[in-house]
Coordinates of C-alpha atoms in Angstrom, one line a residue:
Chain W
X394 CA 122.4 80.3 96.2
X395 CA 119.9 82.4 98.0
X396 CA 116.9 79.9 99.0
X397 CA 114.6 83.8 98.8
X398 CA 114.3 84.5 95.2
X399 CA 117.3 81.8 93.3
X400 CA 119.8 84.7 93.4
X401 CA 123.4 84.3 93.8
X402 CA 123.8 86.1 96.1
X403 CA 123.7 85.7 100.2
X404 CA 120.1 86.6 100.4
X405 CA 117.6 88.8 98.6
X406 CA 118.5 92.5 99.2
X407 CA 115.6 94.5 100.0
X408 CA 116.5 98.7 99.6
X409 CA 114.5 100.8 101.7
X410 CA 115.0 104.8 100.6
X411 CA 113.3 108.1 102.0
X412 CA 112.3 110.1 99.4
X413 CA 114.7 112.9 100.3
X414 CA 117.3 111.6 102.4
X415 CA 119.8 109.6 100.8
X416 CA 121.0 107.3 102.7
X417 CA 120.2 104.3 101.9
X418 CA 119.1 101.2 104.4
X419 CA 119.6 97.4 103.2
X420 CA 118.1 94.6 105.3
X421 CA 118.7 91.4 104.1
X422 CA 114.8 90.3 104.1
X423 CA 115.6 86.2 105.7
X424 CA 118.4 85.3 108.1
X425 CA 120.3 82.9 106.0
X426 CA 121.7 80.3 109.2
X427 CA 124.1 77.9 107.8
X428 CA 125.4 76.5 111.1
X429 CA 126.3 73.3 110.0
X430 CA 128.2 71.7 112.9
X431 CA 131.2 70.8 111.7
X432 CA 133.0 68.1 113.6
X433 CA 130.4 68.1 116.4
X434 CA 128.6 64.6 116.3
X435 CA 124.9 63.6 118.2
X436 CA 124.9 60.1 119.2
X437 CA 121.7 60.2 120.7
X438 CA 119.6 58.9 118.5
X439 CA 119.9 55.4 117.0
X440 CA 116.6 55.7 115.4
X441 CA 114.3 58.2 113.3
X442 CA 111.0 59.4 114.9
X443 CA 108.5 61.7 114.5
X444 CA 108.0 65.6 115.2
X445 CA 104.2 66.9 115.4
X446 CA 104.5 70.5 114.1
X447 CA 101.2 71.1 113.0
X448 CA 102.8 74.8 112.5
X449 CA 101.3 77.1 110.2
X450 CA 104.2 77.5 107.0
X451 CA 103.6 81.3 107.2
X452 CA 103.8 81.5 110.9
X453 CA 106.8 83.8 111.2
X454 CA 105.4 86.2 109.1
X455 CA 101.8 86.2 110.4
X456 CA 103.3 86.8 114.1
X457 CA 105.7 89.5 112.8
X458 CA 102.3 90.7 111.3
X459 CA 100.4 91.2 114.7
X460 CA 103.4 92.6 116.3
X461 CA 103.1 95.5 113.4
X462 CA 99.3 95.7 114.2
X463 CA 100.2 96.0 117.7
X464 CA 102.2 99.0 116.7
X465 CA 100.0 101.0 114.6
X466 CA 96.9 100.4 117.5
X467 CA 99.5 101.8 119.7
X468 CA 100.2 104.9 118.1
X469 CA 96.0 105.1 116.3
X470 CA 97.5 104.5 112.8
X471 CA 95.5 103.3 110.4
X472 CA 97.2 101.3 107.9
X473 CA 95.6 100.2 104.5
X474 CA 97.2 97.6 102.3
X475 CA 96.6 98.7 98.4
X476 CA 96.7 95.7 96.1
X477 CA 96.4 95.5 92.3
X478 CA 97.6 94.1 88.9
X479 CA 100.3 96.9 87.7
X480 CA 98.9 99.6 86.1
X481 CA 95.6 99.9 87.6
X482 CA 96.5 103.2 88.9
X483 CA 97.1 102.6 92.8
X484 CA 100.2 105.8 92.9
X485 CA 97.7 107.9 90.5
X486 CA 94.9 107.3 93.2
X487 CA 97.4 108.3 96.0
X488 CA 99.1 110.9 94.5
X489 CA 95.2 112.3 94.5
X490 CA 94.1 111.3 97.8
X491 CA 97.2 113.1 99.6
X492 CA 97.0 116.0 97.2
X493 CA 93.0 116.0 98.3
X494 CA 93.4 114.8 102.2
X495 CA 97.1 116.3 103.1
X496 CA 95.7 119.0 105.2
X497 CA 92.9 117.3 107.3
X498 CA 95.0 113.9 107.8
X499 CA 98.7 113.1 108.8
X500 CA 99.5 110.6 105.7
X501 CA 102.4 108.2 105.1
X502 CA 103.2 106.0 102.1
X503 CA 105.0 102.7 102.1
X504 CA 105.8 102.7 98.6
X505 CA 106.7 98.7 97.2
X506 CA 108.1 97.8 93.9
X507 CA 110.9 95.6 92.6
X508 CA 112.6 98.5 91.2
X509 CA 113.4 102.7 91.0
X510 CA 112.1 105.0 93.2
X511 CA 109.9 106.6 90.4
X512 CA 106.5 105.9 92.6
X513 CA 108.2 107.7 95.5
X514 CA 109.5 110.5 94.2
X515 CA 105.7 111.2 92.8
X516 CA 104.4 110.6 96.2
X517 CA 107.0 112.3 97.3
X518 CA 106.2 115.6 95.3
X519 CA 101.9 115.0 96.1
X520 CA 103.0 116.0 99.5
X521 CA 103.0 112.4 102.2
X522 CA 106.7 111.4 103.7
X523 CA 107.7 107.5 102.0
X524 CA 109.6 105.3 101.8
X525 CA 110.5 103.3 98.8
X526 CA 110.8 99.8 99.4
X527 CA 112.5 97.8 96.9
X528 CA 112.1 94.0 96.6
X529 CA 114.6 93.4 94.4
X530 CA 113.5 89.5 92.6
X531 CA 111.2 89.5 95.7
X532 CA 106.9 89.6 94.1
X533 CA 105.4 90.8 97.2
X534 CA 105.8 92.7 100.9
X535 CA 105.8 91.2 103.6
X536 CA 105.6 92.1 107.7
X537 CA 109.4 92.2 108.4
X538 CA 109.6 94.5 105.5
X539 CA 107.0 96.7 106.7
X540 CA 108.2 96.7 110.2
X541 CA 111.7 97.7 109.2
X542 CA 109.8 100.7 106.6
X543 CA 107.6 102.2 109.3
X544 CA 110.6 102.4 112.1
X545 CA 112.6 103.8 109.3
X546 CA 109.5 105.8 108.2
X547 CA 109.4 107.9 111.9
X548 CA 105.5 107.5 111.5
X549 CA 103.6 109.7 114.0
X550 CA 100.9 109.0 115.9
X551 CA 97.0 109.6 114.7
X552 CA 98.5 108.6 111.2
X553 CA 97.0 106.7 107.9
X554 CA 99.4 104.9 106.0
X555 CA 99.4 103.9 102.6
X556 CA 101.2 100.5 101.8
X557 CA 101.3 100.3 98.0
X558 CA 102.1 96.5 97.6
X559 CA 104.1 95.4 94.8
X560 CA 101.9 95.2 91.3
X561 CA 101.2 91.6 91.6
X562 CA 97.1 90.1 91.8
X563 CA 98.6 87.1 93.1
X564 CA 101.7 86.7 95.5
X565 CA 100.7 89.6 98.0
X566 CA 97.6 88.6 98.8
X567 CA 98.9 85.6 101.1
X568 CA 101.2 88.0 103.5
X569 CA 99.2 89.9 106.6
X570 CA 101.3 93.0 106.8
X571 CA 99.3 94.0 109.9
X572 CA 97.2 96.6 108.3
X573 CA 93.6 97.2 109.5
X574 CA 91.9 97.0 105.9
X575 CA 92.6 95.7 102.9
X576 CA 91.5 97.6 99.3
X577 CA 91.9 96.2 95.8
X578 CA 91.9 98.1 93.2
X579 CA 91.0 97.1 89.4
X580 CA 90.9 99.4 86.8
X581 CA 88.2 99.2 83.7
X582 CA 91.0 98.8 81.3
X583 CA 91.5 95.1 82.4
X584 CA 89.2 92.1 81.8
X585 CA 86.2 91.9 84.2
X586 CA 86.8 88.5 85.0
X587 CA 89.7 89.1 87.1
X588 CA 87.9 88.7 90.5
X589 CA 87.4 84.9 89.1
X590 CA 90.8 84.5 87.5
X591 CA 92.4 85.9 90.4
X592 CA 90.6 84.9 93.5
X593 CA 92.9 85.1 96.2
X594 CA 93.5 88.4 96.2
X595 CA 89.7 89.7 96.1
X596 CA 88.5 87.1 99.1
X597 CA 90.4 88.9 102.1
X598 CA 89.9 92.8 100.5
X599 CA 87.3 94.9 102.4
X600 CA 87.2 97.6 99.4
X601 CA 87.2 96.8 95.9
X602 CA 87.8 100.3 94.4
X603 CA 87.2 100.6 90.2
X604 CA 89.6 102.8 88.9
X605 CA 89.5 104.8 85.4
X606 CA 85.9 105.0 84.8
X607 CA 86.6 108.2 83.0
X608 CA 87.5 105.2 80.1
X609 CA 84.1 103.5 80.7
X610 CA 83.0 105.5 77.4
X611 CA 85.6 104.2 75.2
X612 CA 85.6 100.0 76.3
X613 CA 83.3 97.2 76.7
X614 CA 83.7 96.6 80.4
X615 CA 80.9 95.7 82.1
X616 CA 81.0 97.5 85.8
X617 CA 78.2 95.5 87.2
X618 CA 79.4 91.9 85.7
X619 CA 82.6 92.8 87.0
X620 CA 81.2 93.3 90.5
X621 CA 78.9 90.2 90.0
X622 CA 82.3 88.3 89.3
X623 CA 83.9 89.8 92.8
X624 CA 80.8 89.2 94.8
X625 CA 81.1 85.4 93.4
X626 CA 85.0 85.6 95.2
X627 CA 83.6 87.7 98.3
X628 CA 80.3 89.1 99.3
X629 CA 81.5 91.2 101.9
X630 CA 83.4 93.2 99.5
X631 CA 82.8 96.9 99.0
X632 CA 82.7 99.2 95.6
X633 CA 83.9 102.6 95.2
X634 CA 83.6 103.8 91.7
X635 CA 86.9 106.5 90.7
X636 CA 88.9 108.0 88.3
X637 CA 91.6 109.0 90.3
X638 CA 92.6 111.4 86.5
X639 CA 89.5 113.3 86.3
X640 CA 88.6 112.8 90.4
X641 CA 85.0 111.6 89.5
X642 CA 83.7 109.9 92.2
X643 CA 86.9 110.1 95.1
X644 CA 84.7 111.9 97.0
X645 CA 82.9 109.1 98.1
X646 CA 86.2 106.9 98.6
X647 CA 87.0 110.0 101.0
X648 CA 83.9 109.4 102.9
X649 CA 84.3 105.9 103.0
X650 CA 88.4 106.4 104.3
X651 CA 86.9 109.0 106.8
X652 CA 84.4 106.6 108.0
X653 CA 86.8 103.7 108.3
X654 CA 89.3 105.4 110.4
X655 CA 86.9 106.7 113.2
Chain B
X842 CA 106.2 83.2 92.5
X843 CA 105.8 83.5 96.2
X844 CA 105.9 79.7 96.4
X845 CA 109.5 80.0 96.7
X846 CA 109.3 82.0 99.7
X847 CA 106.7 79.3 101.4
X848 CA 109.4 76.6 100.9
X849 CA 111.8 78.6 102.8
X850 CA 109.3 79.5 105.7
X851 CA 108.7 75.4 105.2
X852 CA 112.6 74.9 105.4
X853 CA 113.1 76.8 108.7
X854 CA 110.5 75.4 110.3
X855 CA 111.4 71.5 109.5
X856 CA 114.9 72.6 110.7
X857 CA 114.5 74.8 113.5
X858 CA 112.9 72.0 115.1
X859 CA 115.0 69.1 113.8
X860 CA 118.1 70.9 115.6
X861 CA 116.4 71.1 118.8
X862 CA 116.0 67.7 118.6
X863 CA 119.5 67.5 117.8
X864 CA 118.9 65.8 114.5
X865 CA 121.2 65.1 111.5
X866 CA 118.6 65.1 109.1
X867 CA 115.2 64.7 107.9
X868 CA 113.9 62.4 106.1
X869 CA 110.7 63.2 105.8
X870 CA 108.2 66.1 105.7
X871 CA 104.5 66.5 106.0
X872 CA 102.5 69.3 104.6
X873 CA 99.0 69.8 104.7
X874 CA 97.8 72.3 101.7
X875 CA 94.2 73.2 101.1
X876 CA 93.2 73.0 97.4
X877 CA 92.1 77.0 97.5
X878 CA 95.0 77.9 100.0
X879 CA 96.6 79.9 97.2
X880 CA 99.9 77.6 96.9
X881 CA 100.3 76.2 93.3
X882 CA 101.3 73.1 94.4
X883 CA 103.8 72.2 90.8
X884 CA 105.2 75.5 91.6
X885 CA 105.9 74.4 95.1
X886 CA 107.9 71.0 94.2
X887 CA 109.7 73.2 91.8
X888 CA 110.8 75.6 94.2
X889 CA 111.8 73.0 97.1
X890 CA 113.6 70.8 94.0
X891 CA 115.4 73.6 94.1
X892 CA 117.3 74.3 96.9
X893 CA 116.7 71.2 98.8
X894 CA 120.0 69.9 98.9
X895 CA 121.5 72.9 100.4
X896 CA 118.8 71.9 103.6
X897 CA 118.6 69.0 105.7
X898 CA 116.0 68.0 103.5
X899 CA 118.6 67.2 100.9
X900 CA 117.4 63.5 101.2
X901 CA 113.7 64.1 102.8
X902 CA 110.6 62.0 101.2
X903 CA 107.5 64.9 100.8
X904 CA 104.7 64.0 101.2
X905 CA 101.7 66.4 100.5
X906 CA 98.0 66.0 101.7
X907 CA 96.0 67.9 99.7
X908 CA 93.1 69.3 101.9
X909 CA 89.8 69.3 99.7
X910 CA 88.1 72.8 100.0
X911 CA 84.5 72.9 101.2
X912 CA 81.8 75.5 101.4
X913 CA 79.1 76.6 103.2
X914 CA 76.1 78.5 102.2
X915 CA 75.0 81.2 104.3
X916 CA 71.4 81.5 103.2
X917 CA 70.5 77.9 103.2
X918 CA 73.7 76.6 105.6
X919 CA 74.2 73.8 103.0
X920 CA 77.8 72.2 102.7
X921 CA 79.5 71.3 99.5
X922 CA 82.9 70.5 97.8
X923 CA 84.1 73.4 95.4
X924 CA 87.3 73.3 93.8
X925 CA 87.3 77.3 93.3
X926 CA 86.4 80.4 95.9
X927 CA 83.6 81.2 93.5
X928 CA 81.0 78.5 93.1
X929 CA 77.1 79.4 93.8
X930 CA 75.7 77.1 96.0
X931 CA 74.0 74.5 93.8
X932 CA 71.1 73.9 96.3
X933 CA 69.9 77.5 96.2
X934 CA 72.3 79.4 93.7
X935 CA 73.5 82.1 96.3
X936 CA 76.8 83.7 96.0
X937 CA 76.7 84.0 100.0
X938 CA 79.3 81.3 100.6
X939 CA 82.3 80.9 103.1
X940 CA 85.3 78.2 103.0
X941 CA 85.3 76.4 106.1
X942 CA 88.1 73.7 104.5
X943 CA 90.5 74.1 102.2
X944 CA 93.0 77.2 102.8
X945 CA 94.8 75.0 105.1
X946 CA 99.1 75.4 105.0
X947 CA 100.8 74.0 107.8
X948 CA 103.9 71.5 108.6
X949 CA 102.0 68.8 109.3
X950 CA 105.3 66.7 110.8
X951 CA 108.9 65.8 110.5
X952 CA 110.6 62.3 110.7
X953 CA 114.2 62.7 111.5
X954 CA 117.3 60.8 112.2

């Protein structure tokens, strides 16, 4: 059984597609190592002892991590890592951005989801070269995913990339990618105690952008409790005020995306 | 539930260093997990339950210390046990607080044999 996601299988197979080429690339996301040795017997030790680790658990990925933030400083990409519940409108709020920004700024998407290239092919058609990464059981992205997507990717230098994490306000939040800046996004259609009921995810974001306030009209939800609530989790955090639909306010999320690259 | 792939990143730690060590198997693990670290601890056991006995865990005693969270306040720089990333400080009420214990995940230690 694969120890990665309970699958039958030898590993969790991770698809990574280019919108528009199609050839397909499969990594297998964890080196499954079953070197047993057979027949090959250590006498050496007569008695159990102790090992020290003191190792961090996500070690592997968190060095993977800098050697992908390494990369991007390299080539001056800035790379942003776009969390949220599903639904809250993270490919709406790209599709507008690259529509908006295509033409000042050299923009890439990294596009995750368990399933379909549906969100590619619509960032596809807004204009940005992606890559669909597709996570099969798998809840999250992590680094050796993105560093396999962005060699894939061809990324050039003096680049922003998008990495749309998988729709999840919990799992992604504990796996440095090795992007620069971290944005949450939380739309008005959900409760406005997420920040509180999901924690984890709102304590590392720099940016918390609120998404279909074009709805604000039509719903209960308190903006400034909500930003109370995610203040509680994080008072560093950030708000940017959208509705990536109508483009009110993505103005000032451009200024704020123009200020944080420079 | 990305618990399962901690147990793995748990699993190739214990063992990459148990076969440098030459070791036939471990018998026992030690974990340190902060209470706000993000790992559901339940869903932890039941992931490692789970493919345990394909490792050389198979056999391994766990053992999990639970690392209480603390908080600081930055107004008032007053230190106090939370068992959530949102609490106000109750000496002055501000949001401003940091964790300074309690997102702790690391392999504390191996025994093996």
């Amino acid at each position: 059984m694969c120890t990665t996601c309970g699958c039958e299988g030898n590993g969790n197979e991770i698809k990574m597609t280019v919108f528009g080429e199609e050839k397909k690339l499969t990594i297998q996301n964890h080196e499954h190592n079953h070197n047993h040795s057979h027949g090959h017997h250590h006498h050496s030790h007569e008695h159990s002892y102790e090992i020290n680790l003191e190792t961090n658990i996500l070690n592997q990925n968190n060095l993977l991590a800098e050697r992908n933030r390494g990369y991007f400083e390299a080539k001056n990409i800035f790379a942003i890592n776009m969390m949220s519940s599903p639904g809250s409108g993270k490919t709406t709020l790209l599709e507008k951005t690259i529509k908006d920004l295509k033409d000042k700024f050299q923009l890439y998407v990294i596009e995750g989801d368990q399933q379909t290239m549906n969100d590619a092919e619509r960032i596809g058609k807004a204009g940005a070269p992606v890559i669909q990464v597709n996570t099969g059981n798998g809840c999250h992205l992590d680094a050796n995913m993105i560093n396999k997507a962005i060699k894939k990717l061809e990324v050039k230098d003096n680049s922003i990339i998008f990495i749309e994490n998988v729709g999840n306000l919990v799992c992604p939040a504990l796996f440095d990618l090795g992007e620069a800046k971290r944005i949450v996004i939380m739309s008005v259609t959900e409760g406005e105690d997420k920040p509180i009921k999901y924690p984890t995810i709102f304590e590392d974001a720099d940016i918390c952008i609120i998404n279909k306030t074009d709805l604000l009209p039509y719903l209960s939800y308190d903006v400034e409790l909500a930003k109370k609530y995610a203040l509680r989790v994080n008072h560093h955090l950030k708000f940017i005020e959208v509705s990536a639909t109508t483009g009110e306010g993505m103005e000032k999320w451009y200024d704020e995306l123009k200020a944080l690259i420079k | 539930m990305h618990e399962m792939s901690i147990v793995v990143s748990i699993v190739e730690i214990a063992e990459s260093e148990a076969k440098k060590n030459n070791a036939k198997k471990i018998t026992k693990l030690e974990l340190d997990i902060g209470t706000v670290s993000g790992i559901e601890l339940d869903a932890l056991n039941f992931a490692f339950e789970s493919i345990k006995n394909e490792t050389m865990l198979k056999n391994a005693q766990i053992k999990i210390n639970k690392i209480k969270a603390k908080s600081k306040c930055e107004d008032c720089n007053y230190e106090f046990n939370v068992e959530d990333v949102y609490s106000l400080c109750p000496k002055c009420n501000s949001y401003k607080t940091t964790i300074i214990h309690g997102k702790e995940m690391k392999v504390k230690s191996i025994l093996i044999d």
